[in-house]
Amino acid sequence: MHRSLKMAGLALLAGLAACSGGGSDDGVDDGPGIPTGLDKTSVARFNQPWAMSFLLDGRMLVTERRGTLRLVTQDGTSSRTVSGVPAVSYGGQGGLGDVVLHPRFSENGWVYLSYAEAGERGTRGAALARARLELASDGGAALRDLQVIWRQTPKVGGTGHYSHRLAFAPNGDLFLTSGERQLGSPAQDLAQNLGKVLRLKDDGTPADGNPFADQGAVAAQVWSYGHRNLLGIAFDADGRLWTHEMGPQGGDELNRIERGSNYGWPIVSNGNNYDGSDIPDHDTRPEFDAPEVSWNPVIAAAGFIIYSGSMFPSWRGDGFIGGLVSHGLVRIDFDGDSAREAERLDFGERIREVEQGPDGAIWVLEDGDSAQLFKLTPSV
């Protein structure tokens, strides 16, 4: 079981002072502004965007939380509404969420959408649907043959911690993050799929060989558990799975996800409860898998890529995490199974999503109303 590279001690806490404008002498670039040699180009604006994904022709699918899916050209001159999106339960953290393409999209046309779905008596839960994307010759698009292939169980009250981020593994398995809906204890209960990382087939059924398959029901979906609110998921070039999740008051985490592991929430955390009461740290309970990196104060992590392009060769293999509170991108340096924060790119705005474009440019979505989509390229 791996151990935390928890950022504690005066030198490392200084490196985290970007949230409050403090300086650092530990190699972390936490100063304001965009580093020299990087161009930021504004492309378009959206109303509460949440996620984006690139099509094979270079256009982007962008989700807006109120329930709109947009098809957008890279120059921003065309932004068309895609029809056929399922009804969403908008409010709090809920609405239309992630969007990814099937690995064989060129053959089958499947697009996957996660979203918050209304239930009975005021309950809600995350859901996952897939549909075939039909592109029209006039630049429009529609979703056809939509199927809901997975749901959080059970639906509960409240409007937070849906998580519902998606990533396809190199072998085609579908990994899905399922938040614990601000309830805590479901994260430790294998009879519920809340607070888990799930491994599914592309049709939403449990993948073969999951660690708790012999328990049946929703436990058969589970790959790892003991999670809070996972808002980023990505595979590195060697097939390792990484996620980040929001902690409570302090204790945001970056985790390497291992089959069958328990990450400890709500029993342990490197943060505290919002009322100030203590939660035991990971190092007090070695039976739980500890984060590779934790942040206190938080960055409020959102969106995640592990860069594989050629436009920024010195960043190849590095992770980029959006920061809602830290107002930029946090660059992660990976070394096998370990990781550390390497740098902060400060944009002065809440960052909801980050993606790699087909040419290796880095695309970033701000959070909120009239949120900017911008493209990062090297300065000429």
PDB file of N, CA and C in Angstrom, residues 96-185:
ATOM      1  N   LEU A  96     -25.830  18.833 -16.065  1.00  0.00           N
ATOM      2  CA  LEU A  96     -25.109  18.058 -17.074  1.00  0.00           C
ATOM      3  C   LEU A  96     -23.629  18.058 -16.728  1.00  0.00           C
ATOM      4  N   GLY A  97     -23.002  16.876 -16.796  1.00  0.00           N
ATOM      5  CA  GLY A  97     -21.637  16.725 -16.307  1.00  0.00           C
ATOM      6  C   GLY A  97     -20.631  16.420 -17.396  1.00  0.00           C
ATOM      7  N   ASP A  98     -20.052  15.229 -17.340  1.00  0.00           N
ATOM      8  CA  ASP A  98     -18.929  14.889 -18.205  1.00  0.00           C
ATOM      9  C   ASP A  98     -19.403  14.452 -19.585  1.00  0.00           C
ATOM     10  N   VAL A  99     -18.495  14.512 -20.550  1.00  0.00           N
ATOM     11  CA  VAL A  99     -18.751  14.024 -21.909  1.00  0.00           C
ATOM     12  C   VAL A  99     -17.463  13.413 -22.433  1.00  0.00           C
ATOM     13  N   VAL A 100     -17.532  12.153 -22.873  1.00  0.00           N
ATOM     14  CA  VAL A 100     -16.380  11.476 -23.467  1.00  0.00           C
ATOM     15  C   VAL A 100     -16.850  10.661 -24.666  1.00  0.00           C
ATOM     16  N   LEU A 101     -15.910  10.369 -25.549  1.00  0.00           N
ATOM     17  CA  LEU A 101     -16.180   9.537 -26.717  1.00  0.00           C
ATOM     18  C   LEU A 101     -15.785   8.097 -26.439  1.00  0.00           C
ATOM     19  N   HIS A 102     -16.512   7.171 -27.027  1.00  0.00           N
ATOM     20  CA  HIS A 102     -16.107   5.768 -26.994  1.00  0.00           C
ATOM     21  C   HIS A 102     -14.761   5.622 -27.700  1.00  0.00           C
ATOM     22  N   PRO A 103     -13.871   4.723 -27.232  1.00  0.00           N
ATOM     23  CA  PRO A 103     -12.580   4.544 -27.905  1.00  0.00           C
ATOM     24  C   PRO A 103     -12.704   4.190 -29.384  1.00  0.00           C
ATOM     25  N   ARG A 104     -13.814   3.560 -29.769  1.00  0.00           N
ATOM     26  CA  ARG A 104     -14.046   3.238 -31.184  1.00  0.00           C
ATOM     27  C   ARG A 104     -15.148   4.135 -31.752  1.00  0.00           C
ATOM     28  N   PHE A 105     -15.096   5.393 -31.384  1.00  0.00           N
ATOM     29  CA  PHE A 105     -16.112   6.348 -31.820  1.00  0.00           C
ATOM     30  C   PHE A 105     -16.219   6.410 -33.343  1.00  0.00           C
ATOM     31  N   SER A 106     -15.092   6.297 -34.033  1.00  0.00           N
ATOM     32  CA  SER A 106     -15.127   6.372 -35.495  1.00  0.00           C
ATOM     33  C   SER A 106     -15.937   5.240 -36.107  1.00  0.00           C
ATOM     34  N   GLU A 107     -16.089   4.124 -35.360  1.00  0.00           N
ATOM     35  CA  GLU A 107     -16.858   2.990 -35.852  1.00  0.00           C
ATOM     36  C   GLU A 107     -18.306   3.011 -35.368  1.00  0.00           C
ATOM     37  N   ASN A 108     -18.510   3.383 -34.083  1.00  0.00           N
ATOM     38  CA  ASN A 108     -19.863   3.231 -33.518  1.00  0.00           C
ATOM     39  C   ASN A 108     -20.569   4.540 -33.188  1.00  0.00           C
ATOM     40  N   GLY A 109     -19.852   5.661 -33.148  1.00  0.00           N
ATOM     41  CA  GLY A 109     -20.475   6.959 -32.902  1.00  0.00           C
ATOM     42  C   GLY A 109     -20.961   7.191 -31.488  1.00  0.00           C
ATOM     43  N   TRP A 110     -20.584   6.337 -30.508  1.00  0.00           N
ATOM     44  CA  TRP A 110     -21.102   6.485 -29.157  1.00  0.00           C
ATOM     45  C   TRP A 110     -20.442   7.654 -28.422  1.00  0.00           C
ATOM     46  N   VAL A 111     -21.297   8.482 -27.818  1.00  0.00           N
ATOM     47  CA  VAL A 111     -20.883   9.542 -26.902  1.00  0.00           C
ATOM     48  C   VAL A 111     -21.486   9.230 -25.538  1.00  0.00           C
ATOM     49  N   TYR A 112     -20.714   9.449 -24.466  1.00  0.00           N
ATOM     50  CA  TYR A 112     -21.158   9.161 -23.103  1.00  0.00           C
ATOM     51  C   TYR A 112     -21.329  10.475 -22.346  1.00  0.00           C
ATOM     52  N   LEU A 113     -22.470  10.615 -21.679  1.00  0.00           N
ATOM     53  CA  LEU A 113     -22.796  11.811 -20.908  1.00  0.00           C
ATOM     54  C   LEU A 113     -23.158  11.409 -19.484  1.00  0.00           C
ATOM     55  N   SER A 114     -22.599  12.106 -18.498  1.00  0.00           N
ATOM     56  CA  SER A 114     -23.034  11.938 -17.115  1.00  0.00           C
ATOM     57  C   SER A 114     -23.830  13.168 -16.706  1.00  0.00           C
ATOM     58  N   TYR A 115     -24.734  12.971 -15.746  1.00  0.00           N
ATOM     59  CA  TYR A 115     -25.607  14.082 -15.356  1.00  0.00           C
ATOM     60  C   TYR A 115     -26.319  13.727 -14.057  1.00  0.00           C
ATOM     61  N   ALA A 116     -26.887  14.760 -13.419  1.00  0.00           N
ATOM     62  CA  ALA A 116     -27.726  14.562 -12.240  1.00  0.00           C
ATOM     63  C   ALA A 116     -29.160  14.327 -12.692  1.00  0.00           C
ATOM     64  N   GLU A 117     -29.772  13.291 -12.125  1.00  0.00           N
ATOM     65  CA  GLU A 117     -31.104  12.858 -12.535  1.00  0.00           C
ATOM     66  C   GLU A 117     -32.046  12.924 -11.332  1.00  0.00           C
ATOM     67  N   ALA A 118     -33.250  13.448 -11.548  1.00  0.00           N
ATOM     68  CA  ALA A 118     -34.244  13.534 -10.475  1.00  0.00           C
ATOM     69  C   ALA A 118     -34.821  12.164 -10.169  1.00  0.00           C
ATOM     70  N   GLY A 119     -35.141  11.943  -8.876  1.00  0.00           N
ATOM     71  CA  GLY A 119     -35.815  10.728  -8.443  1.00  0.00           C
ATOM     72  C   GLY A 119     -37.125  11.060  -7.758  1.00  0.00           C
ATOM     73  N   GLU A 120     -37.629  10.131  -6.993  1.00  0.00           N
ATOM     74  CA  GLU A 120     -38.889  10.340  -6.296  1.00  0.00           C
ATOM     75  C   GLU A 120     -38.674  11.116  -5.000  1.00  0.00           C
ATOM     76  N   ARG A 121     -39.699  11.873  -4.611  1.00  0.00           N
ATOM     77  CA  ARG A 121     -39.750  12.586  -3.340  1.00  0.00           C
ATOM     78  C   ARG A 121     -38.500  13.451  -3.100  1.00  0.00           C
ATOM     79  N   GLY A 122     -38.118  14.179  -4.141  1.00  0.00           N
ATOM     80  CA  GLY A 122     -37.038  15.143  -4.010  1.00  0.00           C
ATOM     81  C   GLY A 122     -35.640  14.569  -3.988  1.00  0.00           C
ATOM     82  N   THR A 123     -35.492  13.311  -4.327  1.00  0.00           N
ATOM     83  CA  THR A 123     -34.164  12.717  -4.366  1.00  0.00           C
ATOM     84  C   THR A 123     -33.521  12.920  -5.739  1.00  0.00           C
ATOM     85  N   ARG A 124     -32.213  12.711  -5.764  1.00  0.00           N
ATOM     86  CA  ARG A 124     -31.455  12.866  -7.005  1.00  0.00           C
ATOM     87  C   ARG A 124     -30.278  11.905  -6.974  1.00  0.00           C
ATOM     88  N   GLY A 125     -29.736  11.662  -8.153  1.00  0.00           N
ATOM     89  CA  GLY A 125     -28.537  10.836  -8.239  1.00  0.00           C
ATOM     90  C   GLY A 125     -27.882  11.013  -9.587  1.00  0.00           C
ATOM     91  N   ALA A 126     -26.610  10.701  -9.662  1.00  0.00           N
ATOM     92  CA  ALA A 126     -25.911  10.742 -10.940  1.00  0.00           C
ATOM     93  C   ALA A 126     -26.388   9.606 -11.832  1.00  0.00           C
ATOM     94  N   ALA A 127     -26.370   9.877 -13.126  1.00  0.00           N
ATOM     95  CA  ALA A 127     -26.719   8.868 -14.126  1.00  0.00           C
ATOM     96  C   ALA A 127     -25.729   8.972 -15.274  1.00  0.00           C
ATOM     97  N   LEU A 128     -25.619   7.889 -16.018  1.00  0.00           N
ATOM     98  CA  LEU A 128     -24.739   7.823 -17.176  1.00  0.00           C
ATOM     99  C   LEU A 128     -25.548   7.328 -18.359  1.00  0.00           C
ATOM    100  N   ALA A 129     -25.478   8.071 -19.454  1.00  0.00           N
ATOM    101  CA  ALA A 129     -26.177   7.682 -20.684  1.00  0.00           C
ATOM    102  C   ALA A 129     -25.179   7.639 -21.834  1.00  0.00           C
ATOM    103  N   ARG A 130     -25.502   6.830 -22.832  1.00  0.00           N
ATOM    104  CA  ARG A 130     -24.748   6.883 -24.076  1.00  0.00           C
ATOM    105  C   ARG A 130     -25.728   7.038 -25.229  1.00  0.00           C
ATOM    106  N   ALA A 131     -25.243   7.670 -26.282  1.00  0.00           N
ATOM    107  CA  ALA A 131     -26.075   7.908 -27.461  1.00  0.00           C
ATOM    108  C   ALA A 131     -25.161   8.030 -28.670  1.00  0.00           C
ATOM    109  N   ARG A 132     -25.727   7.837 -29.827  1.00  0.00           N
ATOM    110  CA  ARG A 132     -24.958   7.993 -31.063  1.00  0.00           C
ATOM    111  C   ARG A 132     -25.031   9.456 -31.505  1.00  0.00           C
ATOM    112  N   LEU A 133     -23.863  10.040 -31.772  1.00  0.00           N
ATOM    113  CA  LEU A 133     -23.801  11.427 -32.221  1.00  0.00           C
ATOM    114  C   LEU A 133     -23.949  11.463 -33.735  1.00  0.00           C
ATOM    115  N   GLU A 134     -24.991  12.145 -34.170  1.00  0.00           N
ATOM    116  CA  GLU A 134     -25.265  12.284 -35.599  1.00  0.00           C
ATOM    117  C   GLU A 134     -24.898  13.704 -36.014  1.00  0.00           C
ATOM    118  N   LEU A 135     -23.903  13.832 -36.889  1.00  0.00           N
ATOM    119  CA  LEU A 135     -23.425  15.126 -37.348  1.00  0.00           C
ATOM    120  C   LEU A 135     -24.075  15.461 -38.685  1.00  0.00           C
ATOM    121  N   ALA A 136     -24.668  16.660 -38.770  1.00  0.00           N
ATOM    122  CA  ALA A 136     -25.362  17.095 -39.981  1.00  0.00           C
ATOM    123  C   ALA A 136     -24.419  17.888 -40.878  1.00  0.00           C
ATOM    124  N   SER A 137     -24.746  17.918 -42.145  1.00  0.00           N
ATOM    125  CA  SER A 137     -23.903  18.619 -43.117  1.00  0.00           C
ATOM    126  C   SER A 137     -23.920  20.125 -42.917  1.00  0.00           C
ATOM    127  N   ASP A 138     -24.959  20.642 -42.234  1.00  0.00           N
ATOM    128  CA  ASP A 138     -25.032  22.082 -42.008  1.00  0.00           C
ATOM    129  C   ASP A 138     -24.306  22.525 -40.739  1.00  0.00           C
ATOM    130  N   GLY A 139     -23.599  21.621 -40.080  1.00  0.00           N
ATOM    131  CA  GLY A 139     -22.844  21.961 -38.881  1.00  0.00           C
ATOM    132  C   GLY A 139     -23.557  21.651 -37.583  1.00  0.00           C
ATOM    133  N   GLY A 140     -24.798  21.194 -37.655  1.00  0.00           N
ATOM    134  CA  GLY A 140     -25.552  20.837 -36.464  1.00  0.00           C
ATOM    135  C   GLY A 140     -25.272  19.411 -36.027  1.00  0.00           C
ATOM    136  N   ALA A 141     -25.922  18.988 -34.939  1.00  0.00           N
ATOM    137  CA  ALA A 141     -25.713  17.638 -34.425  1.00  0.00           C
ATOM    138  C   ALA A 141     -26.881  17.238 -33.538  1.00  0.00           C
ATOM    139  N   ALA A 142     -27.087  15.924 -33.419  1.00  0.00           N
ATOM    140  CA  ALA A 142     -28.149  15.384 -32.570  1.00  0.00           C
ATOM    141  C   ALA A 142     -27.682  14.087 -31.952  1.00  0.00           C
ATOM    142  N   LEU A 143     -28.218  13.778 -30.765  1.00  0.00           N
ATOM    143  CA  LEU A 143     -27.999  12.493 -30.120  1.00  0.00           C
ATOM    144  C   LEU A 143     -29.148  11.562 -30.476  1.00  0.00           C
ATOM    145  N   ARG A 144     -28.834  10.351 -30.893  1.00  0.00           N
ATOM    146  CA  ARG A 144     -29.834   9.361 -31.282  1.00  0.00           C
ATOM    147  C   ARG A 144     -29.653   8.092 -30.444  1.00  0.00           C
ATOM    148  N   ASP A 145     -30.733   7.329 -30.294  1.00  0.00           N
ATOM    149  CA  ASP A 145     -30.702   6.023 -29.623  1.00  0.00           C
ATOM    150  C   ASP A 145     -30.131   6.121 -28.209  1.00  0.00           C
ATOM    151  N   LEU A 146     -30.518   7.145 -27.473  1.00  0.00           N
ATOM    152  CA  LEU A 146     -29.984   7.353 -26.130  1.00  0.00           C
ATOM    153  C   LEU A 146     -30.424   6.251 -25.189  1.00  0.00           C
ATOM    154  N   GLN A 147     -29.478   5.754 -24.389  1.00  0.00           N
ATOM    155  CA  GLN A 147     -29.732   4.722 -23.382  1.00  0.00           C
ATOM    156  C   GLN A 147     -29.120   5.155 -22.057  1.00  0.00           C
ATOM    157  N   VAL A 148     -29.871   5.073 -20.977  1.00  0.00           N
ATOM    158  CA  VAL A 148     -29.311   5.265 -19.644  1.00  0.00           C
ATOM    159  C   VAL A 148     -28.728   3.921 -19.209  1.00  0.00           C
ATOM    160  N   ILE A 149     -27.412   3.880 -18.979  1.00  0.00           N
ATOM    161  CA  ILE A 149     -26.746   2.593 -18.759  1.00  0.00           C
ATOM    162  C   ILE A 149     -26.236   2.411 -17.330  1.00  0.00           C
ATOM    163  N   TRP A 150     -26.341   3.456 -16.492  1.00  0.00           N
ATOM    164  CA  TRP A 150     -25.887   3.331 -15.100  1.00  0.00           C
ATOM    165  C   TRP A 150     -26.539   4.425 -14.264  1.00  0.00           C
ATOM    166  N   ARG A 151     -26.777   4.119 -12.971  1.00  0.00           N
ATOM    167  CA  ARG A 151     -27.328   5.110 -12.045  1.00  0.00           C
ATOM    168  C   ARG A 151     -26.685   4.938 -10.675  1.00  0.00           C
ATOM    169  N   GLN A 152     -26.529   6.053  -9.946  1.00  0.00           N
ATOM    170  CA  GLN A 152     -26.150   5.965  -8.543  1.00  0.00           C
ATOM    171  C   GLN A 152     -27.270   5.295  -7.756  1.00  0.00           C
ATOM    172  N   THR A 153     -26.853   4.441  -6.820  1.00  0.00           N
ATOM    173  CA  THR A 153     -27.799   3.697  -5.983  1.00  0.00           C
ATOM    174  C   THR A 153     -27.366   3.793  -4.529  1.00  0.00           C
ATOM    175  N   PRO A 154     -28.237   4.351  -3.658  1.00  0.00           N
ATOM    176  CA  PRO A 154     -29.579   4.861  -3.943  1.00  0.00           C
ATOM    177  C   PRO A 154     -29.545   6.340  -4.320  1.00  0.00           C
ATOM    178  N   LYS A 155     -30.657   6.838  -4.867  1.00  0.00           N
ATOM    179  CA  LYS A 155     -30.846   8.277  -4.981  1.00  0.00           C
ATOM    180  C   LYS A 155     -31.129   8.830  -3.586  1.00  0.00           C
ATOM    181  N   VAL A 156     -30.591  10.023  -3.314  1.00  0.00           N
ATOM    182  CA  VAL A 156     -30.724  10.619  -1.985  1.00  0.00           C
ATOM    183  C   VAL A 156     -31.057  12.100  -2.131  1.00  0.00           C
ATOM    184  N   GLY A 157     -31.343  12.752  -1.014  1.00  0.00           N
ATOM    185  CA  GLY A 157     -31.577  14.183  -1.028  1.00  0.00           C
ATOM    186  C   GLY A 157     -30.275  14.958  -1.197  1.00  0.00           C
ATOM    187  N   GLY A 158     -30.417  16.270  -1.388  1.00  0.00           N
ATOM    188  CA  GLY A 158     -29.243  17.114  -1.545  1.00  0.00           C
ATOM    189  C   GLY A 158     -28.816  17.258  -2.993  1.00  0.00           C
ATOM    190  N   THR A 159     -27.885  18.205  -3.221  1.00  0.00           N
ATOM    191  CA  THR A 159     -27.471  18.528  -4.591  1.00  0.00           C
ATOM    192  C   THR A 159     -25.948  18.592  -4.719  1.00  0.00           C
ATOM    193  N   GLY A 160     -25.234  17.832  -3.896  1.00  0.00           N
ATOM    194  CA  GLY A 160     -23.784  17.892  -3.955  1.00  0.00           C
ATOM    195  C   GLY A 160     -23.116  16.541  -4.134  1.00  0.00           C
ATOM    196  N   HIS A 161     -21.846  16.592  -4.517  1.00  0.00           N
ATOM    197  CA  HIS A 161     -20.941  15.433  -4.576  1.00  0.00           C
ATOM    198  C   HIS A 161     -21.465  14.316  -5.481  1.00  0.00           C
ATOM    199  N   TYR A 162     -21.852  14.681  -6.693  1.00  0.00           N
ATOM    200  CA  TYR A 162     -22.196  13.662  -7.685  1.00  0.00           C
ATOM    201  C   TYR A 162     -20.928  13.019  -8.260  1.00  0.00           C
ATOM    202  N   SER A 163     -19.896  13.834  -8.449  1.00  0.00           N
ATOM    203  CA  SER A 163     -18.608  13.418  -9.055  1.00  0.00           C
ATOM    204  C   SER A 163     -18.776  13.095 -10.539  1.00  0.00           C
ATOM    205  N   HIS A 164     -19.223  11.932 -10.895  1.00  0.00           N
ATOM    206  CA  HIS A 164     -19.532  11.443 -12.255  1.00  0.00           C
ATOM    207  C   HIS A 164     -18.561  11.878 -13.356  1.00  0.00           C
ATOM    208  N   ARG A 165     -17.251  11.725 -13.080  1.00  0.00           N
ATOM    209  CA  ARG A 165     -16.233  11.879 -14.117  1.00  0.00           C
ATOM    210  C   ARG A 165     -15.960  10.526 -14.777  1.00  0.00           C
ATOM    211  N   LEU A 166     -15.582  10.569 -16.067  1.00  0.00           N
ATOM    212  CA  LEU A 166     -15.464   9.367 -16.896  1.00  0.00           C
ATOM    213  C   LEU A 166     -14.079   9.266 -17.525  1.00  0.00           C
ATOM    214  N   ALA A 167     -13.592   8.031 -17.662  1.00  0.00           N
ATOM    215  CA  ALA A 167     -12.357   7.787 -18.407  1.00  0.00           C
ATOM    216  C   ALA A 167     -12.356   6.359 -18.918  1.00  0.00           C
ATOM    217  N   PHE A 168     -12.014   6.191 -20.180  1.00  0.00           N
ATOM    218  CA  PHE A 168     -11.824   4.852 -20.736  1.00  0.00           C
ATOM    219  C   PHE A 168     -10.381   4.414 -20.521  1.00  0.00           C
ATOM    220  N   ALA A 169     -10.226   3.173 -20.058  1.00  0.00           N
ATOM    221  CA  ALA A 169      -8.903   2.588 -19.870  1.00  0.00           C
ATOM    222  C   ALA A 169      -8.311   2.206 -21.224  1.00  0.00           C
ATOM    223  N   PRO A 170      -6.996   2.000 -21.283  1.00  0.00           N
ATOM    224  CA  PRO A 170      -6.378   1.570 -22.546  1.00  0.00           C
ATOM    225  C   PRO A 170      -6.996   0.305 -23.128  1.00  0.00           C
ATOM    226  N   ASN A 171      -7.534  -0.587 -22.277  1.00  0.00           N
ATOM    227  CA  ASN A 171      -8.143  -1.825 -22.784  1.00  0.00           C
ATOM    228  C   ASN A 171      -9.622  -1.672 -23.106  1.00  0.00           C
ATOM    229  N   GLY A 172     -10.183  -0.470 -22.961  1.00  0.00           N
ATOM    230  CA  GLY A 172     -11.578  -0.226 -23.294  1.00  0.00           C
ATOM    231  C   GLY A 172     -12.544  -0.269 -22.132  1.00  0.00           C
ATOM    232  N   ASP A 173     -12.087  -0.640 -20.921  1.00  0.00           N
ATOM    233  CA  ASP A 173     -12.960  -0.579 -19.749  1.00  0.00           C
ATOM    234  C   ASP A 173     -13.331   0.873 -19.460  1.00  0.00           C
ATOM    235  N   LEU A 174     -14.532   1.083 -18.937  1.00  0.00           N
ATOM    236  CA  LEU A 174     -15.016   2.418 -18.600  1.00  0.00           C
ATOM    237  C   LEU A 174     -14.932   2.609 -17.093  1.00  0.00           C
ATOM    238  N   PHE A 175     -14.171   3.611 -16.671  1.00  0.00           N
ATOM    239  CA  PHE A 175     -14.068   3.955 -15.250  1.00  0.00           C
ATOM    240  C   PHE A 175     -14.902   5.208 -14.978  1.00  0.00           C
ATOM    241  N   LEU A 176     -15.607   5.176 -13.853  1.00  0.00           N
ATOM    242  CA  LEU A 176     -16.564   6.220 -13.492  1.00  0.00           C
ATOM    243  C   LEU A 176     -16.392   6.556 -12.022  1.00  0.00           C
ATOM    244  N   THR A 177     -16.309   7.848 -11.695  1.00  0.00           N
ATOM    245  CA  THR A 177     -16.257   8.253 -10.291  1.00  0.00           C
ATOM    246  C   THR A 177     -17.669   8.534  -9.796  1.00  0.00           C
ATOM    247  N   SER A 178     -17.965   8.065  -8.596  1.00  0.00           N
ATOM    248  CA  SER A 178     -19.283   8.226  -7.988  1.00  0.00           C
ATOM    249  C   SER A 178     -19.113   8.824  -6.603  1.00  0.00           C
ATOM    250  N   GLY A 179     -19.522  10.077  -6.417  1.00  0.00           N
ATOM    251  CA  GLY A 179     -19.354  10.756  -5.141  1.00  0.00           C
ATOM    252  C   GLY A 179     -20.279  10.209  -4.064  1.00  0.00           C
ATOM    253  N   GLU A 180     -19.969  10.557  -2.806  1.00  0.00           N
ATOM    254  CA  GLU A 180     -20.749  10.016  -1.675  1.00  0.00           C
ATOM    255  C   GLU A 180     -21.907  10.931  -1.285  1.00  0.00           C
ATOM    256  N   ARG A 181     -22.220  11.907  -2.136  1.00  0.00           N
ATOM    257  CA  ARG A 181     -23.409  12.754  -2.022  1.00  0.00           C
ATOM    258  C   ARG A 181     -23.466  13.487  -0.671  1.00  0.00           C
ATOM    259  N   GLN A 182     -22.305  13.851  -0.142  1.00  0.00           N
ATOM    260  CA  GLN A 182     -22.172  14.604   1.113  1.00  0.00           C
ATOM    261  C   GLN A 182     -22.713  13.841   2.328  1.00  0.00           C
ATOM    262  N   LEU A 183     -22.738  12.527   2.224  1.00  0.00           N
ATOM    263  CA  LEU A 183     -23.259  11.698   3.306  1.00  0.00           C
ATOM    264  C   LEU A 183     -22.172  10.957   4.074  1.00  0.00           C
ATOM    265  N   GLY A 184     -20.971  10.878   3.529  1.00  0.00           N
ATOM    266  CA  GLY A 184     -19.865  10.252   4.243  1.00  0.00           C
ATOM    267  C   GLY A 184     -19.923   8.744   4.274  1.00  0.00           C
ATOM    268  N   SER A 185     -20.763   8.177   5.132  1.00  0.00           N
ATOM    269  CA  SER A 185     -20.751   6.741   5.406  1.00  0.00           C
ATOM    270  C   SER A 185     -20.990   5.847   4.196  1.00  0.00           C
TER     271      SER A 185
END
